């Protein structure tokens, strides 16, 4: 909502506060002033000029040489506008004048001809192009004939004004009108509100002698008022009206349309003007549209209607989409002689639905959607009739054609002063509360320590006691509220075990050298299931904004890999990222099964200490080591089981299992996948954290530090390449029994000295007895058992 | 023999003095004091001496041997020290060379902000509650006093999956769920999480972002308690000398509703580019829980009251760290992420 302060002063004394200060007071009281716009900002030395003569520039087709009377002299100005003509009053920026954007006007020569100033368009005075009347949109603006030559344009045409731009929240629909803002400012400044005085002379003929009215949908349209004004002359509105509309962000058209818009801005009540003769039938019937009925609205679009749409008809065909936009077939034009002014109350839900269905928003629909003041419907019609008789030379027919089934009692709210103070934690005096309610012009009765407050119908947002609490508090001042802390029982607070484990994982991953990334949950259909361990039906948005963000992810990895590629494309060759977040799987009920996952991706060098000759590229085992460390941290036993997945290297991929359940995947990207993503060797993993966190960790009890030494024996084996070290390790462990404390691979050799298809793996076995020092014989006995078992399995001992 | 002995002594002492390193000196030791050395030979040869000369000679040999030994030890100490010094000299390193890098990652700046806020409220006795990101229309809107067709639903255009299921547009549904679960009991929670809105991504908008909401319900919770709580938050988060101010606002789920500004932490309130010359920075929205919201979750709004507040970690991080573009949080440029390594304590 744009509020011209000059206009506002018609209704309320603004105490001549500087605009910024007034804006601040309004903001602090509850309606945020987003901007304070000085309409004359950067303008100076701009006067009314009379074009005495206008001739084509001999050297330039598009330029005219004008002799312009600027009051103190007649001077030559070159003008490039197509609509310049002798006999016009125009806006002249004199040499030395300033225009918005810091432009300074100087004497100049244009193609050899002297030019002493500039004839201006409204755009050049800083008015937005879309607000300039169509007739002047492509050229200069022509002032009225009676404009005083040489006078100051800025003051004479109300450009010395400041506009407050209000950022309205949906509850404050009352402030979508100048009167509504006047009530708010009146309450803040403790000033009375002055309503427009409506007087005009009526004709002897009555409106109902020319127009009949049928309301077929009283629920959606409980009040309809029509005024008939005849003998009007459709023309340009006077300057003051045009300027006020432009200040309010409305483009002037002609006096009839401008009056309806002016009253809309003034009262917040949408009006519509029909050309009476184009209605043809002398009847207005309001009903719901028939299925597939057609109407061409004022914006030139033909619209196919549905049963939900309320339409104004002439008894036969639609002439307007009720509360949203008029129809082209009854539009007011230069030839219009008689108009019907409609002021109606349409139910907000109906308008909202129609507006949404046709994706059509107008100044009218946005007000109806939020609810207009039922008590302003009739005054607004009267106000329009008055202005039309004043500005369009019209004769207002007596009375109105009216249908009125609208309830409009004031809401009464009961509230006690104690309630107000206890909710606020304050001690506001009763008299101060009454004073604030009076300023708001809420009628108040006090009875038995209880306030009975009648809320004016313009404030439909006030329904319950708490609303009154807010009204009192905002005008009393939120700065006056003290700062206290809740006096409730002290609670311990803290993270749940799940949340603690999440932080442990985060800290661990970062300690291990990975940066935490955050990617989007929405992705393309194509990548939604890539790398997903459990693929379910896709979950698509009903109305995605783009295909790239149309579907919920079932794996974190695709986006995480995009982030890796983003970095390598910017020459960060070594990247190590991890992310924790939800993946979205179809579940049993209507909500999705949201699983929290941990994903990681590493590429480039893992260790780069090149001056000491240490350089290690990422490989499968770097990331596997990180997963193993995480398992140790969380005290769970994870196993790795050879596996395959699209997009991963078939020989370098494993499922991560917990108690036999697959809860994760780890692997190297398939060369084709790497190429597609423009990546070098990249290792990825993804784990279901929720599964990981399910395991209840045991209380930590210390194990005695060994008092007896342990003994280590090594064994080197020649194995077929297909035999996995893990299998051998299991065999060793089961043969070693309880004295075997640890088994570690300490060497792997695959090379020339071995038979083809063979590899050599060396294990280091640690024996230990917590009860005593093991003797060589005891160790040998167990170790021989292990070696025996190995031999039996077909392993060849290497000496 | 005595002369022979003295001759030997002189020779040995000369050689000891001449030895320039430990090895040479050890050779001297072996040559003169070793089992095959001349002094040992002399002692062996004493058997040929008359018996009465033997003690005298024996004593003499011992004196010589002790003296030679003593001088040798002396020299040895010097040479050993010299050897160590030479070794140390040769082992000198260029200590300005870089150390072996310790690989270390760090949290995303949003996590950093969220955890800081979580910890602050945990210290005030709050618990952390979370909820689904794909949510029922009921919890996202209806239970929060936003029935179907409510004009305020326009404030947050949503991503629907079906007529009744959508990506949550705020973390407030977690409040509604918690209230329903607690069945009328007092509540003190913080709810962080991801939320989604139909916005085109640009420098100030993101279709996915994060929120943190707080909710306190109990007997006699007042608006002054909200102000006090937010004041503590502002001071801990943005500095002890921060002041707060409340401005009336509107949210369907609170009444009264406010927005909270803090005095600008850059200029202290004088006006600068961070606060757009106003001296104040808008940080969060808050209010007293609307009685409809309480009643819908089964609370007696006459007996229990509450306050709620909600803020955007992106906005807080942008203000705190001077980040100019919200897209940085979701691009994951390592050159951006790794800047949040160090502590600020």
mmCIF file of N, CA and C in Angstrom, chain A residues 24 28-30 169 171 352 361 422-424 464 466-467 470 474 478-479 481-482 484-485 487 491 493-494 499 502-503 506 510-511 513-521 541-543 545 549 563 566-567 570 584 590-591 594 606-607 611 614, chain B residues 97-98 100 103 105-108 111 115 118-119 125-126 128 130 132-134 136 149 154 159-161 177 196 198-200 207-208 222-225 227-228 245-246 248-250 255-258 290-291 301 305 330-335 337:
data_model
loop_
_atom_site.group_PDB
_atom_site.id
_atom_site.type_symbol
_atom_site.label_atom_id
_atom_site.label_comp_id
_atom_site.label_asym_id
_atom_site.label_seq_id
_atom_site.Cartn_x
_atom_site.Cartn_y
_atom_site.Cartn_z
ATOM 1 N N UNK A 24 8.381 6.050 11.054
ATOM 2 C CA UNK A 24 8.925 5.304 12.187
ATOM 3 C C UNK A 24 7.834 5.034 13.239
ATOM 4 N N UNK A 28 6.651 1.361 14.417
ATOM 5 C CA UNK A 28 6.740 0.904 15.811
ATOM 6 C C UNK A 28 5.385 0.493 16.349
ATOM 7 N N UNK A 29 4.295 1.054 15.753
ATOM 8 C CA UNK A 29 2.963 0.705 16.232
ATOM 9 C C UNK A 29 2.421 -0.541 15.541
ATOM 10 N N UNK A 30 3.112 -1.037 14.526
ATOM 11 C CA UNK A 30 2.665 -2.332 14.008
ATOM 12 C C UNK A 30 2.571 -2.489 12.506
ATOM 13 N N UNK A 169 0.823 -6.908 6.617
ATOM 14 C CA UNK A 169 0.633 -8.328 6.917
ATOM 15 C C UNK A 169 -0.831 -8.663 6.604
ATOM 16 N N UNK A 171 -3.300 -9.751 8.099
ATOM 17 C CA UNK A 171 -4.369 -9.409 9.040
ATOM 18 C C UNK A 171 -4.794 -7.956 8.938
ATOM 19 N N UNK A 352 -11.389 -15.478 -3.733
ATOM 20 C CA UNK A 352 -10.067 -16.089 -3.653
ATOM 21 C C UNK A 352 -9.956 -17.257 -4.632
ATOM 22 N N UNK A 361 -4.986 -11.511 -10.460
ATOM 23 C CA UNK A 361 -5.018 -10.718 -9.238
ATOM 24 C C UNK A 361 -5.265 -9.271 -9.622
ATOM 25 N N UNK A 422 -1.687 -9.689 32.767
ATOM 26 C CA UNK A 422 -1.003 -10.958 33.059
ATOM 27 C C UNK A 422 -0.401 -11.542 31.787
ATOM 28 N N UNK A 423 -1.056 -11.337 30.664
ATOM 29 C CA UNK A 423 -0.463 -11.849 29.421
ATOM 30 C C UNK A 423 0.795 -11.081 29.043
ATOM 31 N N UNK A 424 0.817 -9.801 29.372
ATOM 32 C CA UNK A 424 1.957 -8.978 28.973
ATOM 33 C C UNK A 424 3.078 -8.988 29.998
ATOM 34 N N UNK A 464 -10.677 -11.868 19.325
ATOM 35 C CA UNK A 464 -10.592 -12.497 20.647
ATOM 36 C C UNK A 464 -9.817 -11.597 21.617
ATOM 37 N N UNK A 466 -7.017 -11.934 23.062
ATOM 38 C CA UNK A 466 -5.598 -11.749 22.773
ATOM 39 C C UNK A 466 -5.377 -10.651 21.740
ATOM 40 N N UNK A 467 -6.365 -10.469 20.838
ATOM 41 C CA UNK A 467 -6.237 -9.402 19.851
ATOM 42 C C UNK A 467 -6.273 -8.038 20.540
ATOM 43 N N UNK A 470 -2.972 -7.333 22.112
ATOM 44 C CA UNK A 470 -1.994 -6.807 21.151
ATOM 45 C C UNK A 470 -2.243 -5.327 20.844
ATOM 46 N N UNK A 474 0.639 -2.687 21.543
ATOM 47 C CA UNK A 474 1.370 -2.025 20.459
ATOM 48 C C UNK A 474 1.259 -0.511 20.557
ATOM 49 N N UNK A 478 5.882 -1.453 22.885
ATOM 50 C CA UNK A 478 6.542 -2.702 23.274
ATOM 51 C C UNK A 478 7.821 -2.451 24.065
ATOM 52 N N UNK A 479 8.360 -1.236 23.929
ATOM 53 C CA UNK A 479 9.560 -0.917 24.721
ATOM 54 C C UNK A 479 9.259 -0.917 26.216
ATOM 55 N N UNK A 481 7.496 -3.096 27.798
ATOM 56 C CA UNK A 481 7.401 -4.444 28.369
ATOM 57 C C UNK A 481 8.723 -4.781 29.059
ATOM 58 N N UNK A 482 8.673 -5.228 30.322
ATOM 59 C CA UNK A 482 9.936 -5.569 30.996
ATOM 60 C C UNK A 482 10.512 -6.885 30.468
ATOM 61 N N UNK A 484 11.758 -10.476 31.563
ATOM 62 C CA UNK A 484 11.790 -11.456 32.647
ATOM 63 C C UNK A 484 12.101 -12.811 32.037
ATOM 64 N N UNK A 485 12.323 -13.812 32.893
ATOM 65 C CA UNK A 485 12.489 -15.173 32.372
ATOM 66 C C UNK A 485 11.360 -16.036 32.927
ATOM 67 N N UNK A 487 9.028 -18.362 34.867
ATOM 68 C CA UNK A 487 9.159 -18.837 36.255
ATOM 69 C C UNK A 487 8.671 -20.271 36.365
ATOM 70 N N UNK A 491 14.159 -27.260 34.160
ATOM 71 C CA UNK A 491 14.252 -28.550 33.479
ATOM 72 C C UNK A 491 15.707 -28.757 33.089
ATOM 73 N N UNK A 493 17.122 -30.095 30.318
ATOM 74 C CA UNK A 493 17.491 -29.771 28.945
ATOM 75 C C UNK A 493 18.551 -30.721 28.426
ATOM 76 N N UNK A 494 18.799 -30.690 27.148
ATOM 77 C CA UNK A 494 19.865 -31.517 26.610
ATOM 78 C C UNK A 494 19.502 -32.182 25.303
ATOM 79 N N UNK A 499 20.551 -37.494 19.042
ATOM 80 C CA UNK A 499 21.165 -36.212 18.677
ATOM 81 C C UNK A 499 22.633 -36.153 19.106
ATOM 82 N N UNK A 502 24.587 -38.078 16.617
ATOM 83 C CA UNK A 502 24.748 -37.326 15.373
ATOM 84 C C UNK A 502 25.931 -36.358 15.498
ATOM 85 N N UNK A 503 26.038 -35.718 16.647
ATOM 86 C CA UNK A 503 27.158 -34.790 16.829
ATOM 87 C C UNK A 503 28.497 -35.533 16.892
ATOM 88 N N UNK A 506 29.453 -36.258 13.416
ATOM 89 C CA UNK A 506 29.913 -35.030 12.780
ATOM 90 C C UNK A 506 31.356 -34.705 13.204
ATOM 91 N N UNK A 510 34.752 -34.831 10.787
ATOM 92 C CA UNK A 510 35.569 -33.637 10.614
ATOM 93 C C UNK A 510 36.992 -33.879 11.116
ATOM 94 N N UNK A 511 37.093 -34.602 12.231
ATOM 95 C CA UNK A 511 38.418 -34.952 12.750
ATOM 96 C C UNK A 511 39.173 -35.814 11.758
ATOM 97 N N UNK A 513 39.053 -35.472 8.676
ATOM 98 C CA UNK A 513 39.541 -34.644 7.584
ATOM 99 C C UNK A 513 38.517 -34.268 6.538
ATOM 100 N N UNK A 514 37.227 -34.499 6.805
ATOM 101 C CA UNK A 514 36.215 -34.168 5.796
ATOM 102 C C UNK A 514 35.468 -32.888 6.164
ATOM 103 N N UNK A 515 35.092 -32.137 5.135
ATOM 104 C CA UNK A 515 34.315 -30.913 5.336
ATOM 105 C C UNK A 515 32.838 -31.250 5.240
ATOM 106 N N UNK A 516 32.044 -30.622 6.091
ATOM 107 C CA UNK A 516 30.609 -30.896 6.042
ATOM 108 C C UNK A 516 29.951 -30.075 4.927
ATOM 109 N N UNK A 517 29.212 -30.758 4.089
ATOM 110 C CA UNK A 517 28.497 -30.093 3.002
ATOM 111 C C UNK A 517 27.006 -30.138 3.296
ATOM 112 N N UNK A 518 26.230 -29.299 2.620
ATOM 113 C CA UNK A 518 24.774 -29.356 2.689
ATOM 114 C C UNK A 518 24.256 -29.211 1.269
ATOM 115 N N UNK A 519 23.503 -30.195 0.823
ATOM 116 C CA UNK A 519 22.972 -30.120 -0.538
ATOM 117 C C UNK A 519 21.448 -30.149 -0.490
ATOM 118 N N UNK A 520 20.829 -30.001 -1.650
ATOM 119 C CA UNK A 520 19.370 -29.925 -1.710
ATOM 120 C C UNK A 520 18.714 -31.305 -1.634
ATOM 121 N N UNK A 521 17.545 -31.334 -1.028
ATOM 122 C CA UNK A 521 16.767 -32.571 -0.948
ATOM 123 C C UNK A 521 16.039 -32.851 -2.251
ATOM 124 N N UNK A 541 7.000 -33.713 -6.768
ATOM 125 C CA UNK A 541 6.172 -32.581 -6.368
ATOM 126 C C UNK A 541 5.005 -32.458 -7.358
ATOM 127 N N UNK A 542 3.880 -31.924 -6.846
ATOM 128 C CA UNK A 542 2.750 -31.717 -7.754
ATOM 129 C C UNK A 542 3.091 -30.670 -8.803
ATOM 130 N N UNK A 543 3.707 -29.574 -8.331
ATOM 131 C CA UNK A 543 4.042 -28.492 -9.254
ATOM 132 C C UNK A 543 5.489 -28.062 -9.048
ATOM 133 N N UNK A 545 9.169 -26.459 -9.670
ATOM 134 C CA UNK A 545 9.564 -25.223 -10.334
ATOM 135 C C UNK A 545 10.464 -25.524 -11.521
ATOM 136 N N UNK A 549 14.604 -29.821 -9.816
ATOM 137 C CA UNK A 549 14.164 -29.831 -8.415
ATOM 138 C C UNK A 549 12.741 -30.348 -8.342
ATOM 139 N N UNK A 563 28.695 -31.523 -5.931
ATOM 140 C CA UNK A 563 29.518 -30.561 -5.193
ATOM 141 C C UNK A 563 31.000 -30.846 -5.385
ATOM 142 N N UNK A 566 31.872 -29.634 -8.758
ATOM 143 C CA UNK A 566 31.903 -28.162 -8.733
ATOM 144 C C UNK A 566 33.287 -27.687 -8.290
ATOM 145 N N UNK A 567 33.824 -28.352 -7.272
ATOM 146 C CA UNK A 567 35.128 -27.940 -6.740
ATOM 147 C C UNK A 567 36.284 -28.293 -7.670
ATOM 148 N N UNK A 570 36.828 -26.079 -10.378
ATOM 149 C CA UNK A 570 37.439 -24.815 -9.988
ATOM 150 C C UNK A 570 38.840 -25.022 -9.425
ATOM 151 N N UNK A 584 14.396 -39.744 1.251
ATOM 152 C CA UNK A 584 12.941 -39.845 1.365
ATOM 153 C C UNK A 584 12.436 -41.058 0.607
ATOM 154 N N UNK A 590 0.930 -42.343 4.606
ATOM 155 C CA UNK A 590 0.976 -41.280 3.607
ATOM 156 C C UNK A 590 2.245 -40.433 3.742
ATOM 157 N N UNK A 591 2.806 -40.397 4.951
ATOM 158 C CA UNK A 591 4.066 -39.671 5.088
ATOM 159 C C UNK A 591 5.181 -40.557 4.561
ATOM 160 N N UNK A 594 11.469 -41.142 6.214
ATOM 161 C CA UNK A 594 12.647 -40.275 6.105
ATOM 162 C C UNK A 594 13.783 -40.914 6.890
ATOM 163 N N UNK A 606 44.898 -37.674 -0.669
ATOM 164 C CA UNK A 606 44.445 -37.734 0.718
ATOM 165 C C UNK A 606 45.504 -37.107 1.610
ATOM 166 N N UNK A 607 46.775 -37.412 1.285
ATOM 167 C CA UNK A 607 47.883 -36.859 2.052
ATOM 168 C C UNK A 607 48.813 -36.182 1.068
ATOM 169 N N UNK A 611 57.166 -32.309 0.064
ATOM 170 C CA UNK A 611 58.593 -32.020 0.259
ATOM 171 C C UNK A 611 59.270 -33.097 1.084
ATOM 172 N N UNK A 614 56.023 -37.606 0.911
ATOM 173 C CA UNK A 614 54.812 -38.347 1.280
ATOM 174 C C UNK A 614 53.666 -37.827 0.443
ATOM 175 N N UNK B 97 60.677 -24.947 7.408
ATOM 176 C CA UNK B 97 59.920 -25.786 6.470
ATOM 177 C C UNK B 97 58.563 -26.140 7.094
ATOM 178 N N UNK B 98 57.536 -26.374 6.249
ATOM 179 C CA UNK B 98 56.193 -26.626 6.804
ATOM 180 C C UNK B 98 56.103 -27.964 7.518
ATOM 181 N N UNK B 100 54.160 -31.442 8.947
ATOM 182 C CA UNK B 100 53.354 -32.442 8.260
ATOM 183 C C UNK B 100 51.885 -32.083 8.483
ATOM 184 N N UNK B 103 45.209 -33.570 8.645
ATOM 185 C CA UNK B 103 43.982 -33.416 7.885
ATOM 186 C C UNK B 103 42.842 -33.139 8.848
ATOM 187 N N UNK B 105 38.710 -31.497 8.879
ATOM 188 C CA UNK B 105 37.563 -30.848 8.256
ATOM 189 C C UNK B 105 36.884 -29.944 9.262
ATOM 190 N N UNK B 106 35.728 -29.452 8.914
ATOM 191 C CA UNK B 106 34.971 -28.653 9.879
ATOM 192 C C UNK B 106 33.498 -28.651 9.522
ATOM 193 N N UNK B 107 32.720 -28.146 10.474
ATOM 194 C CA UNK B 107 31.267 -28.129 10.295
ATOM 195 C C UNK B 107 30.873 -27.069 9.273
ATOM 196 N N UNK B 108 29.756 -27.319 8.626
ATOM 197 C CA UNK B 108 29.133 -26.337 7.732
ATOM 198 C C UNK B 108 28.739 -25.106 8.579
ATOM 199 N N UNK B 111 25.485 -25.432 10.391
ATOM 200 C CA UNK B 111 25.555 -26.332 11.553
ATOM 201 C C UNK B 111 26.184 -25.591 12.728
ATOM 202 N N UNK B 115 24.138 -25.236 16.056
ATOM 203 C CA UNK B 115 24.606 -25.869 17.297
ATOM 204 C C UNK B 115 24.884 -24.836 18.382
ATOM 205 N N UNK B 118 21.497 -24.104 19.665
ATOM 206 C CA UNK B 118 21.020 -25.259 20.445
ATOM 207 C C UNK B 118 21.662 -25.266 21.827
ATOM 208 N N UNK B 119 22.986 -25.121 21.838
ATOM 209 C CA UNK B 119 23.708 -25.212 23.110
ATOM 210 C C UNK B 119 23.297 -24.104 24.068
ATOM 211 N N UNK B 125 17.840 -25.020 29.770
ATOM 212 C CA UNK B 125 16.883 -26.076 30.103
ATOM 213 C C UNK B 125 15.962 -26.494 28.974
ATOM 214 N N UNK B 126 16.315 -26.180 27.733
ATOM 215 C CA UNK B 126 15.481 -26.579 26.599
ATOM 216 C C UNK B 126 15.918 -27.954 26.084
ATOM 217 N N UNK B 128 15.811 -30.509 22.490
ATOM 218 C CA UNK B 128 15.755 -30.364 21.037
ATOM 219 C C UNK B 128 14.726 -31.336 20.482
ATOM 220 N N UNK B 130 12.746 -32.695 16.882
ATOM 221 C CA UNK B 130 12.812 -32.673 15.426
ATOM 222 C C UNK B 130 11.570 -33.348 14.863
ATOM 223 N N UNK B 132 9.421 -34.564 10.828
ATOM 224 C CA UNK B 132 9.600 -34.880 9.412
ATOM 225 C C UNK B 132 9.641 -33.638 8.526
ATOM 226 N N UNK B 133 10.421 -33.739 7.450
ATOM 227 C CA UNK B 133 10.489 -32.637 6.492
ATOM 228 C C UNK B 133 9.334 -32.699 5.499
ATOM 229 N N UNK B 134 8.850 -33.917 5.270
ATOM 230 C CA UNK B 134 7.651 -34.075 4.456
ATOM 231 C C UNK B 134 6.505 -34.214 5.452
ATOM 232 N N UNK B 136 2.337 -33.326 6.987
ATOM 233 C CA UNK B 136 0.910 -33.242 6.668
ATOM 234 C C UNK B 136 0.473 -31.774 6.692
ATOM 235 N N UNK B 149 -7.591 -22.066 2.874
ATOM 236 C CA UNK B 149 -8.198 -20.828 2.396
ATOM 237 C C UNK B 149 -7.792 -19.602 3.194
ATOM 238 N N UNK B 154 -0.690 -17.568 1.729
ATOM 239 C CA UNK B 154 0.035 -16.978 0.602
ATOM 240 C C UNK B 154 1.437 -16.548 0.987
ATOM 241 N N UNK B 159 5.557 -26.412 -1.565
ATOM 242 C CA UNK B 159 5.730 -27.548 -2.476
ATOM 243 C C UNK B 159 4.825 -28.673 -1.989
ATOM 244 N N UNK B 160 3.744 -28.898 -2.687
ATOM 245 C CA UNK B 160 2.854 -29.993 -2.306
ATOM 246 C C UNK B 160 3.250 -31.271 -3.046
ATOM 247 N N UNK B 161 3.023 -32.404 -2.357
ATOM 248 C CA UNK B 161 3.265 -33.711 -2.962
ATOM 249 C C UNK B 161 1.935 -34.351 -3.293
ATOM 250 N N UNK B 177 3.278 -30.979 16.669
ATOM 251 C CA UNK B 177 3.412 -32.400 16.995
ATOM 252 C C UNK B 177 3.817 -32.598 18.456
ATOM 253 N N UNK B 196 11.228 -25.743 3.259
ATOM 254 C CA UNK B 196 11.192 -25.568 1.799
ATOM 255 C C UNK B 196 10.090 -24.597 1.383
ATOM 256 N N UNK B 198 8.458 -22.292 -2.216
ATOM 257 C CA UNK B 198 8.514 -22.077 -3.662
ATOM 258 C C UNK B 198 9.162 -20.743 -3.969
ATOM 259 N N UNK B 199 10.452 -20.679 -3.936
ATOM 260 C CA UNK B 199 11.166 -19.450 -4.272
ATOM 261 C C UNK B 199 12.209 -19.786 -5.314
ATOM 262 N N UNK B 200 12.436 -18.863 -6.226
ATOM 263 C CA UNK B 200 13.554 -19.046 -7.137
ATOM 264 C C UNK B 200 14.839 -18.724 -6.387
ATOM 265 N N UNK B 207 15.164 -22.116 -2.197
ATOM 266 C CA UNK B 207 13.966 -22.943 -2.059
ATOM 267 C C UNK B 207 14.098 -23.901 -0.876
ATOM 268 N N UNK B 208 15.323 -24.109 -0.441
ATOM 269 C CA UNK B 208 15.563 -24.921 0.763
ATOM 270 C C UNK B 208 16.386 -24.075 1.724
ATOM 271 N N UNK B 222 4.416 -15.170 30.223
ATOM 272 C CA UNK B 222 4.017 -13.813 29.832
ATOM 273 C C UNK B 222 4.863 -13.304 28.662
ATOM 274 N N UNK B 223 4.400 -12.228 28.081
ATOM 275 C CA UNK B 223 5.136 -11.635 26.986
ATOM 276 C C UNK B 223 6.491 -11.103 27.480
ATOM 277 N N UNK B 224 6.538 -10.699 28.741
ATOM 278 C CA UNK B 224 7.814 -10.218 29.284
ATOM 279 C C UNK B 224 8.836 -11.360 29.343
ATOM 280 N N UNK B 225 8.333 -12.607 29.524
ATOM 281 C CA UNK B 225 9.237 -13.759 29.535
ATOM 282 C C UNK B 225 9.842 -13.973 28.145
ATOM 283 N N UNK B 227 10.319 -11.578 25.971
ATOM 284 C CA UNK B 227 11.292 -10.498 25.760
ATOM 285 C C UNK B 227 12.601 -10.813 26.493
ATOM 286 N N UNK B 228 12.483 -11.285 27.726
ATOM 287 C CA UNK B 228 13.685 -11.595 28.514
ATOM 288 C C UNK B 228 14.501 -12.715 27.879
ATOM 289 N N UNK B 245 14.712 -4.768 20.475
ATOM 290 C CA UNK B 245 13.419 -4.087 20.500
ATOM 291 C C UNK B 245 12.396 -4.972 19.796
ATOM 292 N N UNK B 246 11.177 -4.897 20.266
ATOM 293 C CA UNK B 246 10.100 -5.672 19.672
ATOM 294 C C UNK B 246 9.219 -4.732 18.862
ATOM 295 N N UNK B 248 5.459 -4.742 16.651
ATOM 296 C CA UNK B 248 4.272 -5.558 16.397
ATOM 297 C C UNK B 248 4.334 -6.148 14.994
ATOM 298 N N UNK B 249 3.851 -7.370 14.848
ATOM 299 C CA UNK B 249 3.814 -7.993 13.535
ATOM 300 C C UNK B 249 2.645 -8.961 13.504
ATOM 301 N N UNK B 250 2.647 -9.846 12.545
ATOM 302 C CA UNK B 250 1.532 -10.784 12.445
ATOM 303 C C UNK B 250 2.011 -12.166 12.039
ATOM 304 N N UNK B 255 -0.412 -14.574 18.978
ATOM 305 C CA UNK B 255 -1.185 -13.355 19.218
ATOM 306 C C UNK B 255 -0.934 -12.931 20.651
ATOM 307 N N UNK B 256 -0.357 -11.776 20.925
ATOM 308 C CA UNK B 256 0.235 -10.857 19.961
ATOM 309 C C UNK B 256 1.463 -11.457 19.267
ATOM 310 N N UNK B 257 1.778 -10.882 18.105
ATOM 311 C CA UNK B 257 2.959 -11.291 17.353
ATOM 312 C C UNK B 257 3.948 -10.128 17.288
ATOM 313 N N UNK B 258 5.214 -10.469 17.273
ATOM 314 C CA UNK B 258 6.230 -9.412 17.206
ATOM 315 C C UNK B 258 7.364 -9.816 16.276
ATOM 316 N N UNK B 290 -1.015 -18.609 19.991
ATOM 317 C CA UNK B 290 -2.432 -18.294 19.780
ATOM 318 C C UNK B 290 -3.301 -19.308 20.515
ATOM 319 N N UNK B 291 -4.340 -18.843 21.212
ATOM 320 C CA UNK B 291 -5.176 -19.806 21.962
ATOM 321 C C UNK B 291 -5.748 -20.908 21.073
ATOM 322 N N UNK B 301 -6.215 -23.260 27.170
ATOM 323 C CA UNK B 301 -5.529 -21.981 26.958
ATOM 324 C C UNK B 301 -5.830 -20.971 28.064
ATOM 325 N N UNK B 305 -0.240 -20.923 29.100
ATOM 326 C CA UNK B 305 0.055 -19.989 28.010
ATOM 327 C C UNK B 305 1.474 -20.273 27.549
ATOM 328 N N UNK B 330 24.763 -23.649 -0.111
ATOM 329 C CA UNK B 330 24.348 -24.888 -0.761
ATOM 330 C C UNK B 330 25.224 -25.268 -1.954
ATOM 331 N N UNK B 331 26.233 -24.436 -2.242
ATOM 332 C CA UNK B 331 27.134 -24.721 -3.349
ATOM 333 C C UNK B 331 28.273 -25.624 -2.908
ATOM 334 N N UNK B 332 28.642 -25.525 -1.623
ATOM 335 C CA UNK B 332 29.691 -26.368 -1.043
ATOM 336 C C UNK B 332 31.050 -26.161 -1.695
ATOM 337 N N UNK B 333 31.368 -24.930 -1.999
ATOM 338 C CA UNK B 333 32.706 -24.602 -2.478
ATOM 339 C C UNK B 333 33.660 -24.745 -1.287
ATOM 340 N N UNK B 334 34.678 -25.578 -1.493
ATOM 341 C CA UNK B 334 35.630 -25.843 -0.412
ATOM 342 C C UNK B 334 36.284 -24.551 0.083
ATOM 343 N N UNK B 335 36.464 -23.614 -0.851
ATOM 344 C CA UNK B 335 37.090 -22.344 -0.457
ATOM 345 C C UNK B 335 36.171 -21.534 0.446
ATOM 346 N N UNK B 337 33.584 -23.303 2.504
ATOM 347 C CA UNK B 337 33.358 -24.143 3.688
ATOM 348 C C UNK B 337 34.541 -24.129 4.644
#
